[in-house]
CSV table of C-alpha atoms in Angstrom, one decimal:
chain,number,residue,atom,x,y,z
A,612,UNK,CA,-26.1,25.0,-21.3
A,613,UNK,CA,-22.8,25.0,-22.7
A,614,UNK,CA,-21.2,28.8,-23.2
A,615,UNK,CA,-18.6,30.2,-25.0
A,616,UNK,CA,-16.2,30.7,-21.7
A,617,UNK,CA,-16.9,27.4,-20.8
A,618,UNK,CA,-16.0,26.1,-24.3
A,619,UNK,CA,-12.9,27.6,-24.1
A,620,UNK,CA,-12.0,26.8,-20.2
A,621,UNK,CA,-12.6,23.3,-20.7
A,622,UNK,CA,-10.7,23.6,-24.6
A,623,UNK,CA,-7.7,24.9,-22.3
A,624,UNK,CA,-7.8,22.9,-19.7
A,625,UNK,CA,-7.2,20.0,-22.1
A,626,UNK,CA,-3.7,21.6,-23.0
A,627,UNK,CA,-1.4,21.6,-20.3
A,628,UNK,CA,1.3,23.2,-21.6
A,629,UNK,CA,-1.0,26.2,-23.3
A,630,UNK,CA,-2.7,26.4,-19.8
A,631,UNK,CA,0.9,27.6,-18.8
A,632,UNK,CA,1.6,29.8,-21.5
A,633,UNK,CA,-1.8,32.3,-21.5
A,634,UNK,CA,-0.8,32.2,-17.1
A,635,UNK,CA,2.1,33.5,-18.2
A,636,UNK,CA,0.7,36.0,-20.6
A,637,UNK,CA,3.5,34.8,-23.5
A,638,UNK,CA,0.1,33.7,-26.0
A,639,UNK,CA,-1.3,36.2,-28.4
A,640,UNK,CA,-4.8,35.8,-27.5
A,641,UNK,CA,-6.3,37.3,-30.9
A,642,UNK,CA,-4.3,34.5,-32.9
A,643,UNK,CA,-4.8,31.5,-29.8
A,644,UNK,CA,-8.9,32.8,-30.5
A,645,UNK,CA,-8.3,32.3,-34.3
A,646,UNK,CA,-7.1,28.9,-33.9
A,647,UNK,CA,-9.6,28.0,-31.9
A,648,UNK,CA,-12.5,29.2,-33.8
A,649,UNK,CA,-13.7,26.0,-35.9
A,650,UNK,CA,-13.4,23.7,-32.9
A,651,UNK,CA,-15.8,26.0,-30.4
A,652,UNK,CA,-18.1,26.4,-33.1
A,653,UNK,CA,-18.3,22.4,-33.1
A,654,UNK,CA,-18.9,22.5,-29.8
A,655,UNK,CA,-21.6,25.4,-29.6
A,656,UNK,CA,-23.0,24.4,-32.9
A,657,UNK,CA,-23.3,27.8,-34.0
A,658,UNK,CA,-21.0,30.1,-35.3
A,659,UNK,CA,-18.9,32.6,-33.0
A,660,UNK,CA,-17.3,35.5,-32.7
A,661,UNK,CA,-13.9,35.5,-32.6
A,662,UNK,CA,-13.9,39.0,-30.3
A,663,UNK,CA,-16.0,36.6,-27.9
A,664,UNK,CA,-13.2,33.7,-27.7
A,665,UNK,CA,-10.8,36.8,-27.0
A,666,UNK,CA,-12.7,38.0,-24.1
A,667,UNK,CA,-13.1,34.9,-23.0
A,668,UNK,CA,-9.5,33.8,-23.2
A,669,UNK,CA,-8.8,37.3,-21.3
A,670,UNK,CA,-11.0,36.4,-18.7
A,671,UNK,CA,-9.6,32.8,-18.0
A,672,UNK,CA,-6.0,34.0,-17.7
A,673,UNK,CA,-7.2,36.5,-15.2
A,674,UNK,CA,-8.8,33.6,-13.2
A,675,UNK,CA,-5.4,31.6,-13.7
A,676,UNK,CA,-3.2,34.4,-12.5
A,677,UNK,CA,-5.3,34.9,-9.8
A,678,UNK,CA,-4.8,30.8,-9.0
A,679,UNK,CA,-1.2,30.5,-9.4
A,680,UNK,CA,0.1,33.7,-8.1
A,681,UNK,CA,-2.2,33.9,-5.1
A,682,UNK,CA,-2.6,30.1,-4.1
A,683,UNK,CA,0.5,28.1,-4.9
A,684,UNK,CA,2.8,31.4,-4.1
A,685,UNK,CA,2.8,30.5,-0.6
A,686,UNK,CA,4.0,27.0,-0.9
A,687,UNK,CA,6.7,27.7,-4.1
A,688,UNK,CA,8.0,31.0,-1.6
A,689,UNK,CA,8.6,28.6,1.1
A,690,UNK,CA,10.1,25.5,-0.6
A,691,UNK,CA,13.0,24.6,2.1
A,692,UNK,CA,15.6,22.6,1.8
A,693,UNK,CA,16.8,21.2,-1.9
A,694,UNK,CA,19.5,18.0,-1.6
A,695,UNK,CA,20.7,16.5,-4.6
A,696,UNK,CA,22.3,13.4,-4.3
A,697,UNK,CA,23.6,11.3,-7.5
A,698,UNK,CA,25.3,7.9,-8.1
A,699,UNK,CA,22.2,6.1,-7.8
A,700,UNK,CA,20.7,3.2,-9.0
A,701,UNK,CA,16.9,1.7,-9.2
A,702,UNK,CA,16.0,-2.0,-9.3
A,703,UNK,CA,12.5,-2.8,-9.3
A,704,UNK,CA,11.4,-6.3,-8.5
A,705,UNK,CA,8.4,-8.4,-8.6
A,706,UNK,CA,6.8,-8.3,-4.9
A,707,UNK,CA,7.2,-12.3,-3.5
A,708,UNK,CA,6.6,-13.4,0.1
A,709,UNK,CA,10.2,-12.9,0.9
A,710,UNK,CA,10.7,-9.7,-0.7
A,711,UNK,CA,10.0,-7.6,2.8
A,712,UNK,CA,12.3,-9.7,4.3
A,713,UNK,CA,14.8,-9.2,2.0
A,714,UNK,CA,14.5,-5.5,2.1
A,715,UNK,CA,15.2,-5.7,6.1
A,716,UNK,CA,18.7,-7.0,5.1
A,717,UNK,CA,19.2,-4.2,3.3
A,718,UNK,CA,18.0,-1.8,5.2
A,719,UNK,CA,20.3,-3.6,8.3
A,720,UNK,CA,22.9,-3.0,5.7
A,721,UNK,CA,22.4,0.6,4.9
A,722,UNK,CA,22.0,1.4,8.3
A,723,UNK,CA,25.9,0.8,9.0
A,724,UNK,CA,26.7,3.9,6.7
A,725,UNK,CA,24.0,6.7,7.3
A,726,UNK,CA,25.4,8.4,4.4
A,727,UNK,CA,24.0,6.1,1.4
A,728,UNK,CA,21.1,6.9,-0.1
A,729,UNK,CA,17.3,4.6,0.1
A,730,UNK,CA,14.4,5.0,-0.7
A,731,UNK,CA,11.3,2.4,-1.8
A,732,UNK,CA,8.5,2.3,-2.9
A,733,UNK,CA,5.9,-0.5,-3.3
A,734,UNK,CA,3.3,-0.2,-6.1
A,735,UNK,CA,0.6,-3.7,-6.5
A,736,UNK,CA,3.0,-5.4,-8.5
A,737,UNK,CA,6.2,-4.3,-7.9
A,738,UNK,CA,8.9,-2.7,-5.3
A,739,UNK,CA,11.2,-0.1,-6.7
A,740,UNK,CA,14.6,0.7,-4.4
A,741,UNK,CA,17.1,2.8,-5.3
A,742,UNK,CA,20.2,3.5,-3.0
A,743,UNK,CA,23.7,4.8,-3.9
A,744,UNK,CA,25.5,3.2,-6.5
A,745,UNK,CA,28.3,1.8,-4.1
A,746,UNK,CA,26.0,-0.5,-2.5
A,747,UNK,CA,24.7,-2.0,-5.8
A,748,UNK,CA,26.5,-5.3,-5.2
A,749,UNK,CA,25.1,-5.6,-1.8
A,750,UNK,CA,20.9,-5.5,-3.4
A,751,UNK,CA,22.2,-7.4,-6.1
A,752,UNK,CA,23.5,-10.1,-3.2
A,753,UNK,CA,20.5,-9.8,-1.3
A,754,UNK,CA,17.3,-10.1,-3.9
A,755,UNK,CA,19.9,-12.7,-6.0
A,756,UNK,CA,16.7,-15.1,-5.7
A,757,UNK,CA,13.7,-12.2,-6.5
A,758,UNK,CA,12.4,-11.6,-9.9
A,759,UNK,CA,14.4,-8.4,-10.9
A,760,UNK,CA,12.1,-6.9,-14.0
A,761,UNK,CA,14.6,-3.8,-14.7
A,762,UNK,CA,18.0,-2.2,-13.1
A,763,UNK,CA,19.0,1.6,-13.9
A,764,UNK,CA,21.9,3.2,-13.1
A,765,UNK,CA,23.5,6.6,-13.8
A,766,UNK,CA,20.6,8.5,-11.7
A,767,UNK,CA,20.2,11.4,-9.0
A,768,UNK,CA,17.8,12.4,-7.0
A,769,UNK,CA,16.2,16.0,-6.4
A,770,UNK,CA,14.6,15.8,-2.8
A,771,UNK,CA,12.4,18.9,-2.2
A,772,UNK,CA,10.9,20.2,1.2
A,773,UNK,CA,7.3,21.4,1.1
A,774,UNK,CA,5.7,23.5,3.9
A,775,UNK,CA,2.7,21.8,5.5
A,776,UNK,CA,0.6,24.1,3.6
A,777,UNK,CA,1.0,21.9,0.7
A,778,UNK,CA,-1.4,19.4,1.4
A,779,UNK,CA,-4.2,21.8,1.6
A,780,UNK,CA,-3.4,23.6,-1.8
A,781,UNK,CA,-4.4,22.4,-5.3
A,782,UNK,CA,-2.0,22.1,-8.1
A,783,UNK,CA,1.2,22.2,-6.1
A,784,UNK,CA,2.8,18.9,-7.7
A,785,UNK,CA,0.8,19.6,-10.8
A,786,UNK,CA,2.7,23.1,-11.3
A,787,UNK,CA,6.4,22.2,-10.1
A,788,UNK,CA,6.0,19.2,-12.8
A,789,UNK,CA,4.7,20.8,-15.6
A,790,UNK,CA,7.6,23.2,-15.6
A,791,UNK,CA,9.5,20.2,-15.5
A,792,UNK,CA,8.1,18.5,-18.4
A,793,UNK,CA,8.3,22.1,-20.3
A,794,UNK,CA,11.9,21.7,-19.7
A,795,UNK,CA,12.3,18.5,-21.4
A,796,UNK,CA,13.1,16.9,-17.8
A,797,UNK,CA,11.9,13.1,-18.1
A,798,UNK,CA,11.7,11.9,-14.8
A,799,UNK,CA,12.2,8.4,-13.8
A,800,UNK,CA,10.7,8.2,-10.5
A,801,UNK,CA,8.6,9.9,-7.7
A,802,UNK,CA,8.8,9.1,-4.5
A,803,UNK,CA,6.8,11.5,-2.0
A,804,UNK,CA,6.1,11.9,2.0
A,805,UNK,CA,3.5,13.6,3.3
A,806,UNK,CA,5.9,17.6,3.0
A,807,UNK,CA,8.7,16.3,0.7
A,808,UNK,CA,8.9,14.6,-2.4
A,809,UNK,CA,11.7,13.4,-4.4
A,810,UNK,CA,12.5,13.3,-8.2
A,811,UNK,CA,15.0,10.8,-9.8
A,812,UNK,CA,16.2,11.5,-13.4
A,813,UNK,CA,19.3,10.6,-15.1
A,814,UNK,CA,22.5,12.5,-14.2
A,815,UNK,CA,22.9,14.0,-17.3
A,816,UNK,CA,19.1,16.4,-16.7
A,817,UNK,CA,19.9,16.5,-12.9
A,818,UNK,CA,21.2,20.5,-13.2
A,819,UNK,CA,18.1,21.1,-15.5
A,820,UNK,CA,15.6,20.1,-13.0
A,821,UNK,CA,17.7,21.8,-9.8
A,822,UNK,CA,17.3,24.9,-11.9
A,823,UNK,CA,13.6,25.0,-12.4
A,824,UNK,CA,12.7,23.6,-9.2
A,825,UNK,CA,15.4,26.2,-7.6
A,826,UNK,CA,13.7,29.5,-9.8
A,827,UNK,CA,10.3,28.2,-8.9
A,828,UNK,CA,11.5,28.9,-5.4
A,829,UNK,CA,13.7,32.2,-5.8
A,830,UNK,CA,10.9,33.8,-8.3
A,831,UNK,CA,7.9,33.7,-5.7
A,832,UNK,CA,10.8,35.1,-2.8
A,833,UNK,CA,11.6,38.2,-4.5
């Protein structure tokens, strides 16, 4: 039997970014339950009143504080180590029989100067790389004979440190990247281990995203 708190939860739920905002507590609820009104009364079939929506708005942000401030604190307080690195380029190609071959060449390559940047990833279709820009030639050299379907350059990389914790809580990634996306941050790739994950965006966002990913980490220390 559908309820008016379950209306709602599942009405917010729906709405990332206003999910954020009541956690927060930066929503008038009276005016959020106003809004809300005609579509919950769809929903219940019935008309409702708006004191109700209140309460039960009031009630799920408790729930959410609760969530965010007692759950995900202990992974955001103990975020380690933040490197940036920029210069970086991506090429994705289509993956071909030869294609792990060819990335051994690289890697053989890369190996010569520990201080480039790789990483890969390989999806069902395709292989994304992206190392430092001054090595661009050298993929371009290598995969010459691979279907390249894209090349982007002007990128940097975020690379985040996670306790082990992490794996064991919901909502971690969930969290850091939705105050990424509130920040207008459009990231171009993730690429993730089991306690670190990395970010790549273009260099001109790249002191956006340290800054929210570096308050998520200073707010929960204090």
């Amino acid at each position: 039997m559908k309820t008016i708190s379950s209306v709602v939860e599942v009405y917010i739920k729906q709405k990332p970014f206003l999910l954020n905002s009541i956690s927060q507590g930066i929503i008038n609820l009276t005016s959020l339950a106003r809004l809300m009104m005609p579509e919950i009364e769809r929903e219940l079939g019935k008309e409702v009143k708006q004191g109700a929506v209140v309460m039960a708005l009031k009630r799920l942000s408790e729930e959410l504080d609760f969530r965010i401030n007692h759950k995900l604190v202990r992974v955001l307080k103990n975020i380690g180590e933040i490197t940036v690195r920029s210069s970086l380029v991506d090429f994705a190609f289509v993956i071909s029989d030869t294609l792990l071959e060819n990335q051994v060449k690289l890697i053989s390559e890369i190996n010569k100067n520990k201080e480039l940047f790789y990483t890969s990833s390989r999806g069902v279709n395709e292989t994304n790389i992206i190392v430092s820009a001054s090595i661009s030639d050298v993929v371009e050299e290598i995969f010459k004979k691979e279907k390249q379907t894209h090349k982007v350059e002007n990128l940097s990389s975020i690379t985040v440190k996670l306790p082990e914790v992490n794996i064991t809580t919901p909502g971690v990634f969930y969290y850091i990247f939705q105050r990424l996306a509130w920040e207008g941050v459009i990231i171009h790739e993730v690429i993730s281990t089991t306690n670190e994950f990395t970010v790549i965006v273009n260099d001109n966002q790249i002191d956006t995203a340290f800054k929210v990913i570096k308050d998520l980490k200073n707010a929960n220390d204090q």
